[in-house]
PDB file of N, CA and C in Angstrom:
ATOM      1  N   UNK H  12     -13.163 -59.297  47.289  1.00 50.00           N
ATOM      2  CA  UNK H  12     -14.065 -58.674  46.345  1.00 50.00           C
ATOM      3  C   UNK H  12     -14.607 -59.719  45.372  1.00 50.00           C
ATOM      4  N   UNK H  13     -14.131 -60.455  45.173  1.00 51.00           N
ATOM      5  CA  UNK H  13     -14.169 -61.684  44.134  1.00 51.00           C
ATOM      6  C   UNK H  13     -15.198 -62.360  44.379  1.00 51.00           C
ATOM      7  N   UNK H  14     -15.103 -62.688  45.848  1.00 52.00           N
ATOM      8  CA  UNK H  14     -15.905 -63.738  46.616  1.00 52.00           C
ATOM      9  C   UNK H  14     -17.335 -63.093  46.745  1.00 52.00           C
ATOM     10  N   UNK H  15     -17.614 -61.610  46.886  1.00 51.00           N
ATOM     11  CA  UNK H  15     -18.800 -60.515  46.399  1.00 51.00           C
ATOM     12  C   UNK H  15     -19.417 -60.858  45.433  1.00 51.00           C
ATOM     13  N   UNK H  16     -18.675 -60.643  44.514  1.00 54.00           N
ATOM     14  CA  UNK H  16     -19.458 -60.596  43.285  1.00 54.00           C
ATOM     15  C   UNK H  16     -19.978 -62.454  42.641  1.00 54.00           C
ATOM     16  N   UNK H  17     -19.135 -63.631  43.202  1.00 52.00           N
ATOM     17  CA  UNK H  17     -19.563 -64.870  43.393  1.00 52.00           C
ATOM     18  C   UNK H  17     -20.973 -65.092  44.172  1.00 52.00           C
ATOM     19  N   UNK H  18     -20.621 -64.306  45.588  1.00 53.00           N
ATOM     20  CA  UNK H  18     -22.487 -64.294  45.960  1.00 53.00           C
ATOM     21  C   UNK H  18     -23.298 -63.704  45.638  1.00 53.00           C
ATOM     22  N   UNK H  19     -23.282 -62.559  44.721  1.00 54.00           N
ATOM     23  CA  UNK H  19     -24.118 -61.799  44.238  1.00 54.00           C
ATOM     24  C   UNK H  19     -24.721 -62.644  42.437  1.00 54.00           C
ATOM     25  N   UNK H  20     -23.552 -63.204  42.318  1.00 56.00           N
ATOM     26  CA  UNK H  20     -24.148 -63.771  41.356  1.00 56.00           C
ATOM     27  C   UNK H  20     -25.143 -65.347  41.615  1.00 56.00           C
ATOM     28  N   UNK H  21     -24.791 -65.828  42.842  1.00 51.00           N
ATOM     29  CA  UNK H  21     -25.541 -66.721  43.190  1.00 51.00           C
ATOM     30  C   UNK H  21     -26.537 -66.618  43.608  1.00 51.00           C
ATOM     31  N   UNK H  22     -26.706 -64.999  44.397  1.00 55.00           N
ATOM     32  CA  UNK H  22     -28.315 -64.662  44.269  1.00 55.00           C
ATOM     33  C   UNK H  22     -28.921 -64.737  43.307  1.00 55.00           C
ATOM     34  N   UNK H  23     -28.549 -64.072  42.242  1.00 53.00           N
ATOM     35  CA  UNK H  23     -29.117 -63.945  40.842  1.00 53.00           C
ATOM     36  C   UNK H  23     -29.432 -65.072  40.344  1.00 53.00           C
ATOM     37  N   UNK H  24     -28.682 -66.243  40.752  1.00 52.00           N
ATOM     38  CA  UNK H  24     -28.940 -67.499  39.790  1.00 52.00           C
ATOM     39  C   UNK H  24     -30.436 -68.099  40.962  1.00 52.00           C
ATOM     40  N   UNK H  25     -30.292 -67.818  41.856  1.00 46.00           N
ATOM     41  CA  UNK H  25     -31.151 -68.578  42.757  1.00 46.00           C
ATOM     42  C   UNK H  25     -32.771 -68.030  42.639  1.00 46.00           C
ATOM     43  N   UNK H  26     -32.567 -66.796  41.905  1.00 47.00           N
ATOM     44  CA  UNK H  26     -33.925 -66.203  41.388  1.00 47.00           C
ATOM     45  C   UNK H  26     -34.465 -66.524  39.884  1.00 47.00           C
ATOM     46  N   UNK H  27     -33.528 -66.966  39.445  1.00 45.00           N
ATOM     47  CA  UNK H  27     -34.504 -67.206  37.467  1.00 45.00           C
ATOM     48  C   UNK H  27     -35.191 -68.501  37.759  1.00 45.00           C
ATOM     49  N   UNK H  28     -36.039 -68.030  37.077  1.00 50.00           N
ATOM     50  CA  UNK H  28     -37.576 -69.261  36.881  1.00 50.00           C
ATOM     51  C   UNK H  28     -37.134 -70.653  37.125  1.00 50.00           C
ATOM     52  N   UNK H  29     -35.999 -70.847  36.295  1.00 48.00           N
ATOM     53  CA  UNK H  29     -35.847 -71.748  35.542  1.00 48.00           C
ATOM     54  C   UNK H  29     -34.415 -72.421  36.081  1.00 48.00           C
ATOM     55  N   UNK H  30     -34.541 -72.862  37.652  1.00 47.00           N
ATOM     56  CA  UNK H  30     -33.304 -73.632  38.232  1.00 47.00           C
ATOM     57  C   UNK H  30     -33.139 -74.845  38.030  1.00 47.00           C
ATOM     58  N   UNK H  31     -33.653 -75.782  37.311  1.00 47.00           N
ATOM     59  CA  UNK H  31     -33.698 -77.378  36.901  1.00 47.00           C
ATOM     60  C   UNK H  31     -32.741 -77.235  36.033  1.00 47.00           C
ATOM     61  N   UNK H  32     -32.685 -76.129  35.227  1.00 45.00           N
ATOM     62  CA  UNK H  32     -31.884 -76.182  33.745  1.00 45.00           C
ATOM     63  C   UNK H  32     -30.558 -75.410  34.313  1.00 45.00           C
ATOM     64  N   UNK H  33     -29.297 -76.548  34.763  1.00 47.00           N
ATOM     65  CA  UNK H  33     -28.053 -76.136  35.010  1.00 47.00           C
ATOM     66  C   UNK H  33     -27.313 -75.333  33.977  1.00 47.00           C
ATOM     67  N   UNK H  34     -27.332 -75.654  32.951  1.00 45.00           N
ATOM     68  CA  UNK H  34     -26.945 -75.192  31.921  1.00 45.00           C
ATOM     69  C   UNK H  34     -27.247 -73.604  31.867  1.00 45.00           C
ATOM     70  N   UNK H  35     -28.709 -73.086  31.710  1.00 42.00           N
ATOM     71  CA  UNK H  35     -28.969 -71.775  31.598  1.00 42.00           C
ATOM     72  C   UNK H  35     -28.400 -70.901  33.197  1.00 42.00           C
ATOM     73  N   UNK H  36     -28.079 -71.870  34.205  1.00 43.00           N
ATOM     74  CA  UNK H  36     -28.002 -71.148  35.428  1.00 43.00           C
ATOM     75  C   UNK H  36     -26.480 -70.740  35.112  1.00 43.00           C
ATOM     76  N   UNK H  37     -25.908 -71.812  34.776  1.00 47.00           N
ATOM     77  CA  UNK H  37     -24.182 -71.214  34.581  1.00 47.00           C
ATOM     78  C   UNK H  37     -24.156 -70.079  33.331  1.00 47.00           C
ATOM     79  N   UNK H  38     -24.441 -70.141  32.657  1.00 48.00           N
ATOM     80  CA  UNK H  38     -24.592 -69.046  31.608  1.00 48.00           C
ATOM     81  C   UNK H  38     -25.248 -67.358  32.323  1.00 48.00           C
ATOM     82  N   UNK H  39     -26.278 -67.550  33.005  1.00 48.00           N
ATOM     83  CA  UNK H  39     -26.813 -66.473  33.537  1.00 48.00           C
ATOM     84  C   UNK H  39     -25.621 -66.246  34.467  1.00 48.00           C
ATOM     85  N   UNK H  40     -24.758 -66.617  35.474  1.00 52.00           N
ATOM     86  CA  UNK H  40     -23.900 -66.388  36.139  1.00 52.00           C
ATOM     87  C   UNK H  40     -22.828 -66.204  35.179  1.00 52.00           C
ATOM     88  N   UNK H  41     -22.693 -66.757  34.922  1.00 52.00           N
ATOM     89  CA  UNK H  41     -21.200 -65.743  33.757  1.00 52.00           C
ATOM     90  C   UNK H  41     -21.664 -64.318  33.629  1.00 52.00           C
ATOM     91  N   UNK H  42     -22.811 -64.279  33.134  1.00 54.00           N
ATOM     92  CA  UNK H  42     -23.097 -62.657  32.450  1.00 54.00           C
ATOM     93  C   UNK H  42     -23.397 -61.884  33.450  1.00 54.00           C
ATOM     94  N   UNK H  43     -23.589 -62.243  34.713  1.00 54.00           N
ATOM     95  CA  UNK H  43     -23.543 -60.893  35.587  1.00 54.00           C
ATOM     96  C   UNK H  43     -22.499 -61.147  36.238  1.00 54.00           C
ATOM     97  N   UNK H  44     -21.632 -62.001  36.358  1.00 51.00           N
ATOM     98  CA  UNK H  44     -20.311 -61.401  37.081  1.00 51.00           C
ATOM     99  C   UNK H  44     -19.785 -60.853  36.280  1.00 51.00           C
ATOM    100  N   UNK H  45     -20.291 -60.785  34.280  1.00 56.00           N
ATOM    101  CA  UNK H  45     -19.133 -60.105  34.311  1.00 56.00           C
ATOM    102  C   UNK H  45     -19.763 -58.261  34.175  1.00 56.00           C
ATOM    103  N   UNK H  46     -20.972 -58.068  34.119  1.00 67.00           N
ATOM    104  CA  UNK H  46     -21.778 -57.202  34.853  1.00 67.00           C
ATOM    105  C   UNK H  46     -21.236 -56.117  35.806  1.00 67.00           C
ATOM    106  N   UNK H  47     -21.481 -56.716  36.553  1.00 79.00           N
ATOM    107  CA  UNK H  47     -21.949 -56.530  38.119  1.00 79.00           C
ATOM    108  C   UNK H  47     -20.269 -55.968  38.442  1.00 79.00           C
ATOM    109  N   UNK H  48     -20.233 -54.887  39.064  1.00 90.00           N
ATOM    110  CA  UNK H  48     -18.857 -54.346  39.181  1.00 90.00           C
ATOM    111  C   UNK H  48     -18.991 -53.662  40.827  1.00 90.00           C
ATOM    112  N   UNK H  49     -18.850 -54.494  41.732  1.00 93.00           N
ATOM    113  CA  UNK H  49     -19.302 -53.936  43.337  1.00 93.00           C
ATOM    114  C   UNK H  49     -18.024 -53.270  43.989  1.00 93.00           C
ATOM    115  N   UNK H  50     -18.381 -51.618  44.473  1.00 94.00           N
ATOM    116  CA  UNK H  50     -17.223 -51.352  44.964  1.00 94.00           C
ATOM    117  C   UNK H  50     -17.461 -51.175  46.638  1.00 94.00           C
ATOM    118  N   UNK H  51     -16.479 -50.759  47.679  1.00 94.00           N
ATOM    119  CA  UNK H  51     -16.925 -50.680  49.113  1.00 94.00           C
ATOM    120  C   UNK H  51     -17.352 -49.197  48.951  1.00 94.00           C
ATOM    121  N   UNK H  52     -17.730 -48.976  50.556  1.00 93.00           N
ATOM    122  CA  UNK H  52     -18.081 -47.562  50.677  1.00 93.00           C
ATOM    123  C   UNK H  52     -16.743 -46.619  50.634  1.00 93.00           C
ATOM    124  N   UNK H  53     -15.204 -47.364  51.173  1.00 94.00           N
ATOM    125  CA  UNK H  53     -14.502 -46.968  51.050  1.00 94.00           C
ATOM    126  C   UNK H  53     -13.901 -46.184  49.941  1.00 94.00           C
ATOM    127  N   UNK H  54     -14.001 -46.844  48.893  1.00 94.00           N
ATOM    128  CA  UNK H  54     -13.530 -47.107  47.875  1.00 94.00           C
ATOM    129  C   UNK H  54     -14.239 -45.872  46.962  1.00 94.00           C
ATOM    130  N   UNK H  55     -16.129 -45.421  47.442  1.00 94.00           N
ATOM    131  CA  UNK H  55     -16.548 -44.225  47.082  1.00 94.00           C
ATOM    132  C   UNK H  55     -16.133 -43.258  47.361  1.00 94.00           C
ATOM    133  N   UNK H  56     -15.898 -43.380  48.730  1.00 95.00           N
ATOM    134  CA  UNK H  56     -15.046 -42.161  49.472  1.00 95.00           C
ATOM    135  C   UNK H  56     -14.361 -41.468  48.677  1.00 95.00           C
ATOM    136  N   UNK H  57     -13.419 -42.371  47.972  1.00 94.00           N
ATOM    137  CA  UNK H  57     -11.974 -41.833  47.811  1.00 94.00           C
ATOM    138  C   UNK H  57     -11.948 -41.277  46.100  1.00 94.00           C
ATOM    139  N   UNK H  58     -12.505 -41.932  45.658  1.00 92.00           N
ATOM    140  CA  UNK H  58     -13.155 -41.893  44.094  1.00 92.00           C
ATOM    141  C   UNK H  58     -13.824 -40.526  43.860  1.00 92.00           C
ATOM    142  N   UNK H  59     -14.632 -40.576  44.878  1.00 92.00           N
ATOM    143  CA  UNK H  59     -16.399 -39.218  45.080  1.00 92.00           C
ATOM    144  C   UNK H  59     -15.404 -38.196  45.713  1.00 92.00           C
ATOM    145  N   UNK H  60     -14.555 -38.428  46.649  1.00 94.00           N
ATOM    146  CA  UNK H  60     -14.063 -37.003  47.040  1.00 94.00           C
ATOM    147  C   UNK H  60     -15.245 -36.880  48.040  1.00 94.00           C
ATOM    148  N   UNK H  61     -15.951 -37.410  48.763  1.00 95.00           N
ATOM    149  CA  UNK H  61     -16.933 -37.133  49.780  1.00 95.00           C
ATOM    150  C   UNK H  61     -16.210 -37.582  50.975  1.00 95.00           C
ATOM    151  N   UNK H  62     -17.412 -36.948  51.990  1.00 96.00           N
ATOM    152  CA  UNK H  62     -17.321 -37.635  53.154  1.00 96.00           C
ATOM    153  C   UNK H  62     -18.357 -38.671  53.124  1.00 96.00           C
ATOM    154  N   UNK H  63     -17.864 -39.312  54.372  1.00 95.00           N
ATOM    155  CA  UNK H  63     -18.990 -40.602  55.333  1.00 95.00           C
ATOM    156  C   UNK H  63     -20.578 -40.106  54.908  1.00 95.00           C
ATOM    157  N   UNK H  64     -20.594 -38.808  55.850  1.00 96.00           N
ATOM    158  CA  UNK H  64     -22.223 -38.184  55.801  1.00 96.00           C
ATOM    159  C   UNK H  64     -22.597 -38.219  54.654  1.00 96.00           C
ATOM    160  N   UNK H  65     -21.977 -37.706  53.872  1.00 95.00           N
ATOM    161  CA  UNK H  65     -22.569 -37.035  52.544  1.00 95.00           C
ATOM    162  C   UNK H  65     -22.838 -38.207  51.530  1.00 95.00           C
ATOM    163  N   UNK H  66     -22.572 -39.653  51.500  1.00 95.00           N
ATOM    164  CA  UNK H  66     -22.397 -40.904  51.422  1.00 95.00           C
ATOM    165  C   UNK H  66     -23.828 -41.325  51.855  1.00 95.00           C
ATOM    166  N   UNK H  67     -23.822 -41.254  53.174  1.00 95.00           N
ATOM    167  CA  UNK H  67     -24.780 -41.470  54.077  1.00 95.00           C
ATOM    168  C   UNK H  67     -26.522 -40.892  53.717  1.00 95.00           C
ATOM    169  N   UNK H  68     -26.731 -39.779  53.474  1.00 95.00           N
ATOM    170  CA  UNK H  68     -26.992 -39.117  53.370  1.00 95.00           C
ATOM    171  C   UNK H  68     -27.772 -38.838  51.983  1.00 95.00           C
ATOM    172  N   UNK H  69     -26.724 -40.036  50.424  1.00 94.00           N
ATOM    173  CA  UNK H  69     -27.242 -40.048  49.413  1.00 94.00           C
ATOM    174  C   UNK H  69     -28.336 -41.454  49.349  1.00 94.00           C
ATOM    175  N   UNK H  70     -27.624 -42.050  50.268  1.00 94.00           N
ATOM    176  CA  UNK H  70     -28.084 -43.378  50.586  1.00 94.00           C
ATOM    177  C   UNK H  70     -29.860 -42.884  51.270  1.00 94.00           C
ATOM    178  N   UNK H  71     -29.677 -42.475  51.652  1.00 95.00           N
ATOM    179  CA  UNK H  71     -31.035 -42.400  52.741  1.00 95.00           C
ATOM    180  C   UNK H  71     -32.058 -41.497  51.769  1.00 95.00           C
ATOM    181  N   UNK H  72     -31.894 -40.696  51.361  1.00 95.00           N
ATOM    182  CA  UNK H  72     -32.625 -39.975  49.986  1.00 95.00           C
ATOM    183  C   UNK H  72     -32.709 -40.553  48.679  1.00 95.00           C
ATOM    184  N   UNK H  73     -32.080 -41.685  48.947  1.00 94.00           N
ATOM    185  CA  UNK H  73     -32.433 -42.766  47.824  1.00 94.00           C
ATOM    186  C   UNK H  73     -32.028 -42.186  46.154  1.00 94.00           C
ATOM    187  N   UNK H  74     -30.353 -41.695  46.301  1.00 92.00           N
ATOM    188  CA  UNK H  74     -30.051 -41.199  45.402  1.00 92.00           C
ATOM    189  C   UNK H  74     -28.333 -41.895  44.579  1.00 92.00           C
ATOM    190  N   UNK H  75     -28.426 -43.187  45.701  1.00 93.00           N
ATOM    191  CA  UNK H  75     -27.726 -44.016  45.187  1.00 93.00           C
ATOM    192  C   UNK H  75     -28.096 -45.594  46.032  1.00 93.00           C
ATOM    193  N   UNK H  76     -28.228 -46.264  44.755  1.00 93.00           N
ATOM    194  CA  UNK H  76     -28.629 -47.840  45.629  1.00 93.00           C
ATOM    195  C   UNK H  76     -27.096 -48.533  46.025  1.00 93.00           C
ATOM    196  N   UNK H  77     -27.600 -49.476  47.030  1.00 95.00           N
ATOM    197  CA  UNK H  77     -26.578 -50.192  47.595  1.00 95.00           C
ATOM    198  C   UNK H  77     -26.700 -51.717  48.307  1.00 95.00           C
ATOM    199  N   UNK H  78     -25.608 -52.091  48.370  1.00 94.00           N
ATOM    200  CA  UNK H  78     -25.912 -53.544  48.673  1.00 94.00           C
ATOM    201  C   UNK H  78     -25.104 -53.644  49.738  1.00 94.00           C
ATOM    202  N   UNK H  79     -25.816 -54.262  50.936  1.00 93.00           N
ATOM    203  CA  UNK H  79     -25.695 -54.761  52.647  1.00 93.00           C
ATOM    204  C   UNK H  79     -25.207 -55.827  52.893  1.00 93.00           C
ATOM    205  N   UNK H  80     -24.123 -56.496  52.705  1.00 92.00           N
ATOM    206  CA  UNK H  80     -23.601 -58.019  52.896  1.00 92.00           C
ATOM    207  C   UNK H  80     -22.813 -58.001  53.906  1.00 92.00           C
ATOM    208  N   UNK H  81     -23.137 -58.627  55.086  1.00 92.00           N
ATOM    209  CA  UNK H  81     -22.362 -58.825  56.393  1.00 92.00           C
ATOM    210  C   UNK H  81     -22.156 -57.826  57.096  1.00 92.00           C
ATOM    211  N   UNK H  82     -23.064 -56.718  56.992  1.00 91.00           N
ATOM    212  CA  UNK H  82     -22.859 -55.375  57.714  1.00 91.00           C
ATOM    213  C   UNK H  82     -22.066 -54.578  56.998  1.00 91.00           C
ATOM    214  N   UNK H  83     -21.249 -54.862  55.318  1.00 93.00           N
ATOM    215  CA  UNK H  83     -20.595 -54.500  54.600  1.00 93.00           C
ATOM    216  C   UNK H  83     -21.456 -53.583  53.789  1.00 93.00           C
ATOM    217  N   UNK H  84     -21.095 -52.107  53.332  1.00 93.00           N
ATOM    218  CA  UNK H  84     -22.308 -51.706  52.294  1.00 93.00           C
ATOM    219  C   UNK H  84     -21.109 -52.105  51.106  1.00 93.00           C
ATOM    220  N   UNK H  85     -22.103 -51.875  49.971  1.00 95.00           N
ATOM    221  CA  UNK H  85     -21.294 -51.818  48.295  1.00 95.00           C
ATOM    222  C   UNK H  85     -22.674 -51.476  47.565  1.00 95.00           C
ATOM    223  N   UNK H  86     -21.456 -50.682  46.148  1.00 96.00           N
ATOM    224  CA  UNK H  86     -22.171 -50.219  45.459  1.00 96.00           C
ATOM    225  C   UNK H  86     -22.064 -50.534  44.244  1.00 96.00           C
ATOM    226  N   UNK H  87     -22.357 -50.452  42.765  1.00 95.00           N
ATOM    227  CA  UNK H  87     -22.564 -50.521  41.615  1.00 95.00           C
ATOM    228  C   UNK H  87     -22.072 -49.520  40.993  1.00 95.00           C
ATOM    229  N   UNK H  88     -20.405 -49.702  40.528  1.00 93.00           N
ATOM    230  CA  UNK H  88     -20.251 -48.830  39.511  1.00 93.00           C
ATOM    231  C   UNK H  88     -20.741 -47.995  38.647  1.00 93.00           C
ATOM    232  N   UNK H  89     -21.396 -48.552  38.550  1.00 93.00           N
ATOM    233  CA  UNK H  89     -22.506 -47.886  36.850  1.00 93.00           C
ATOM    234  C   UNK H  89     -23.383 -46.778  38.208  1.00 93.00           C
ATOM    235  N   UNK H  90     -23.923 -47.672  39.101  1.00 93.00           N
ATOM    236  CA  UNK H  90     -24.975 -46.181  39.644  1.00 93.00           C
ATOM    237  C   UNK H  90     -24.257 -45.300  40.105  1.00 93.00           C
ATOM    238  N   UNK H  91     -23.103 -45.580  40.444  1.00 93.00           N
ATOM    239  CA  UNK H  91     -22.397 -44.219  40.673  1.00 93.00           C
ATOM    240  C   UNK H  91     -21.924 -43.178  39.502  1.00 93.00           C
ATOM    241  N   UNK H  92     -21.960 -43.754  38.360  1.00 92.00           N
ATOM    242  CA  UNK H  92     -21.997 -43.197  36.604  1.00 92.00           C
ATOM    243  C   UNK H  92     -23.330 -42.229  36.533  1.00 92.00           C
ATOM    244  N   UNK H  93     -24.345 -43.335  37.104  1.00 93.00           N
ATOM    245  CA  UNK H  93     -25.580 -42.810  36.727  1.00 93.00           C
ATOM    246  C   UNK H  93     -25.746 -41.434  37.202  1.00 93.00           C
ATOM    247  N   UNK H  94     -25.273 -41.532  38.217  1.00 92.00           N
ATOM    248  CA  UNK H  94     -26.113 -40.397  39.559  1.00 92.00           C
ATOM    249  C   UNK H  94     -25.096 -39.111  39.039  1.00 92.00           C
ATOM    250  N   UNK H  95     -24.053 -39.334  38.615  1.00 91.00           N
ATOM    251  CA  UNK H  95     -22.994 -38.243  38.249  1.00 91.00           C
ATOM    252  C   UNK H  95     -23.618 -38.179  36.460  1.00 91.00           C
ATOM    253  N   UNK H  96     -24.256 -38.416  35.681  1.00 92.00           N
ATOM    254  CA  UNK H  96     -24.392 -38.251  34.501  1.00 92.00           C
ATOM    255  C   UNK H  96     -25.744 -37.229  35.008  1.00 92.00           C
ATOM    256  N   UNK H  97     -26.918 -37.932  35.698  1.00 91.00           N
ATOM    257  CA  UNK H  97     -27.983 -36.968  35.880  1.00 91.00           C
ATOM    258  C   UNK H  97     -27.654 -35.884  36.550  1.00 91.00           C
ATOM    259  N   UNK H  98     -26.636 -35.541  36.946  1.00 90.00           N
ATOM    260  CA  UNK H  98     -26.282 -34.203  37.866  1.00 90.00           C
ATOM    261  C   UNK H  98     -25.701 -33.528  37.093  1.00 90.00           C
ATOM    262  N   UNK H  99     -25.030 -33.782  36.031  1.00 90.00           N
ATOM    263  CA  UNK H  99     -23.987 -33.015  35.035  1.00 90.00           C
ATOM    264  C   UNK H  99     -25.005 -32.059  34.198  1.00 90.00           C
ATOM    265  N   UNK H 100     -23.769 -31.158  34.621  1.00 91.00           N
ATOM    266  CA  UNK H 100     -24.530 -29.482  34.008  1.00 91.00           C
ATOM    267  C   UNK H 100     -24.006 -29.546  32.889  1.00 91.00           C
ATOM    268  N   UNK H 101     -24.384 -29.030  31.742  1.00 88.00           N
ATOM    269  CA  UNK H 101     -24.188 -28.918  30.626  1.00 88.00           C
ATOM    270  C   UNK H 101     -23.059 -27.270  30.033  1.00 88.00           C
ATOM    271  N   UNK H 102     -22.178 -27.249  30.034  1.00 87.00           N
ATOM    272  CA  UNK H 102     -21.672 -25.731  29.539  1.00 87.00           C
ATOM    273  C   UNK H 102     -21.944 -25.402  28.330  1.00 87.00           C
ATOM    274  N   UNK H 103     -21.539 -24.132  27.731  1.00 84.00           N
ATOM    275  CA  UNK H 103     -21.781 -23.431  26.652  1.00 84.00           C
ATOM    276  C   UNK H 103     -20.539 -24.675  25.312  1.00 84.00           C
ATOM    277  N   UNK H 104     -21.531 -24.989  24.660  1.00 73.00           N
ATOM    278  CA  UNK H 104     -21.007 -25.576  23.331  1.00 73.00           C
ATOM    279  C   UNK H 104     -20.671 -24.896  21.992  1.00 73.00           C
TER     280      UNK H 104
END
């Protein structure tokens, strides 16, 4: 998982404007690894209380983003926050 979030942050560094300046690249990589919180699909499973499909299914309706590394999916903590905050029903207060 470690080694995830190391290439994900090396994407990130390999995209700012500004790759001459080592300095700002290590700094921008600090702040999204410590960011960036990637879990497996497994790992939703078990968390979400779903199945595979229903996983599948949010993915393809574009109701949770995800990231494809080595035929591996993962996801973003926080969008899985997100998607459960916009669904939350509100009860009597």
């Amino acid at each position: 998982m470690l080694f995830l979030m190391q290439l994900f942050t090396f994407m990130k560094c390999q995209k700012t404007p500004d790759n001459n300046n080592e300095k700002a690249t290590q700094q921008t990589a600090g702040q999204n690894a410590a960011t960036v919180n990637l879990i497996d699909k497994q790992d939703v499973l078990k968390k979400m209380r779903i199945c595979e499909r229903t996983l599948q299914r949010w993915r393809s309706r574009r109701l949770l983003s995800y990231y494809k590394i080595g035929g591996r999916i993962y996801y973003q903590e926080s969008d899985l926050e997100k998607l459960l905050e916009m669904n939350r029903r509100k009860g009597l207060e």
